[in-house]
Coordinates of C-alpha atoms in Angstrom, one line a residue:
M2 CA 0.1 0.0 0.1
L3 CA 1.2 3.6 -0.7
M4 CA 0.5 6.8 0.9
N5 CA -1.4 8.0 -2.2
D6 CA -4.2 5.2 -1.6
K7 CA -7.4 6.1 -0.4
N8 CA -7.5 4.2 2.9
G9 CA -4.9 3.3 5.4
Y10 CA -2.5 4.2 8.2
A11 CA 1.1 5.9 8.2
V12 CA 3.0 4.9 11.5
F13 CA 5.6 6.7 12.3
F14 CA 8.4 5.8 15.0
F15 CA 10.9 7.4 17.0
P16 CA 14.5 7.5 15.8
Q17 CA 15.8 5.6 18.7
A18 CA 12.9 2.8 17.9
L19 CA 14.0 2.6 14.3
E20 CA 17.9 2.2 15.7
A21 CA 16.7 -0.5 18.0
L22 CA 14.7 -2.4 15.4
G23 CA 17.4 -2.2 12.9
E24 CA 17.3 -4.2 9.9
A25 CA 14.5 -6.2 11.0
I26 CA 12.2 -3.0 10.2
R27 CA 13.8 -2.2 7.2
P28 CA 11.9 -4.1 4.6
Y29 CA 8.5 -2.5 5.7
L30 CA 9.7 1.2 5.9
Q31 CA 8.8 3.8 3.6
E32 CA 11.1 6.9 3.3
T33 CA 9.5 10.0 2.5
K34 CA 10.1 14.0 3.6
A35 CA 7.9 13.4 6.5
G36 CA 10.2 10.6 7.6
A37 CA 10.4 6.8 7.8
H38 CA 7.1 5.1 8.4
V39 CA 5.1 1.9 7.9
V40 CA 2.0 2.0 5.7
C41 CA -0.7 -0.4 6.7
R42 CA -4.3 -1.3 6.5
E43 CA -5.1 -1.5 10.2
V44 CA -3.8 -0.6 13.2
D45 CA -4.6 -1.8 16.7
T46 CA -3.4 0.2 19.8
G47 CA -5.1 -1.7 22.4
G48 CA -2.3 -3.5 24.2
A49 CA 1.2 -3.3 25.0
L50 CA 2.0 -3.7 21.3
V51 CA 0.8 -1.7 18.5
E52 CA -0.4 -4.3 15.8
M53 CA 0.0 -3.2 12.4
T54 CA -1.8 -5.3 9.5
L55 CA 0.0 -5.0 6.0
D56 CA -0.9 -6.2 2.5
G57 CA 2.2 -8.0 1.1
R58 CA 3.1 -10.3 -1.8
T59 CA 5.0 -13.7 -1.5
T60 CA 7.9 -14.3 -3.7
A61 CA 5.7 -16.3 -6.1
G62 CA 3.4 -13.1 -6.2
E63 CA 0.4 -14.3 -4.0
A64 CA -1.1 -11.5 -1.8
I65 CA -0.8 -12.2 1.8
S66 CA -1.6 -10.4 5.0
L67 CA 1.2 -9.5 7.4
E68 CA 1.0 -8.6 11.2
L69 CA 3.8 -6.4 12.3
M70 CA 4.1 -5.8 16.0
V71 CA 6.1 -3.1 18.1
P72 CA 6.0 -1.8 21.6
T73 CA 3.7 1.2 21.9
N74 CA 6.4 3.2 23.2
M75 CA 8.2 3.1 19.9
V76 CA 5.5 4.7 18.0
R77 CA 5.8 8.6 17.5
M78 CA 2.6 9.1 15.7
I79 CA -0.3 7.5 13.7
V80 CA -1.7 9.1 10.6
S81 CA -5.0 7.8 9.2
A82 CA -6.0 8.5 5.6
R83 CA -9.8 8.1 4.6
S84 CA -11.9 8.9 1.6
D85 CA -15.4 8.1 2.8
E86 CA -17.6 10.0 0.8
A87 CA -20.8 9.6 3.2
F88 CA -18.6 11.1 6.3
G89 CA -18.7 14.8 6.9
F90 CA -21.1 17.6 6.2
G91 CA -23.0 17.8 3.2
P92 CA -26.5 18.3 1.8
R93 CA -29.1 16.5 3.6
V94 CA -32.0 14.9 1.5
A95 CA -35.5 15.3 3.3
V96 CA -37.4 12.1 4.0
E97 CA -41.0 12.0 3.8
V98 CA -42.8 10.7 7.1
A99 CA -45.8 8.4 6.6
Q100 CA -49.0 9.6 8.1
P101 CA -51.4 7.2 9.9
I102 CA -54.8 6.9 8.3
A103 CA -58.0 6.2 10.1
D104 CA -60.0 3.3 9.3
A105 CA -63.9 3.5 8.5
G106 CA -64.5 0.9 11.4
G107 CA -63.6 3.3 14.2
S108 CA -60.7 1.1 15.6
G109 CA -59.3 4.3 17.5
A110 CA -56.3 4.7 15.2
Q111 CA -54.8 8.3 15.5
V112 CA -54.6 10.9 12.7
E113 CA -52.3 13.7 12.7
V114 CA -54.0 16.9 11.4
E115 CA -52.2 19.7 9.9
A116 CA -52.4 22.9 12.2
G117 CA -55.2 25.3 11.2
A118 CA -57.4 22.5 9.9
G119 CA -60.8 21.6 11.4
P120 CA -63.9 23.2 12.4
G121 CA -63.6 27.2 12.6
A122 CA -60.6 27.3 10.8
A123 CA -61.4 29.3 8.1
S124 CA -63.3 32.0 10.3
G125 CA -60.4 32.1 13.0
A126 CA -62.6 30.6 15.7
A127 CA -61.4 28.6 18.4
P128 CA -62.2 25.1 18.0
E129 CA -64.7 23.5 20.2
A130 CA -63.8 22.1 23.7
A131 CA -63.8 18.3 24.0
E132 CA -65.1 18.4 27.5
P133 CA -68.3 19.6 28.3
A134 CA -68.6 23.0 30.5
P135 CA -69.4 22.8 34.0
G136 CA -73.1 21.9 34.3
G137 CA -73.0 18.9 31.4
K138 CA -73.5 21.3 28.6
K139 CA -71.6 22.3 25.6
P140 CA -71.0 25.9 25.4

């Protein structure tokens, strides 16, 4: 994997770590202006070791997955490169909300009514009260 790939991680090491790891780390390093680093597909920092999953090839050309583990105190910085198009801020698409419909059988299904609809909406009068006024009669 190269740094111009769209997804992955670049793991940078302290100079003392590169010196301590010596020739064992050299085949996995990439040298750039930013410094020597390992490019990997996945990184797990959840323990005493940083586990890096790399894509590699055998001498026969077969694709393999390599796991490289180093102590966490050797890692200077981890840079993540992502190109998830669905992530971030962008225009939102309105979603229609389904409205429940009352059935003719009077099963008690609720119906949402738009504001201003109903008796007296056109005249501006207040809608009738649902409970009778004191004395048992509606006003």
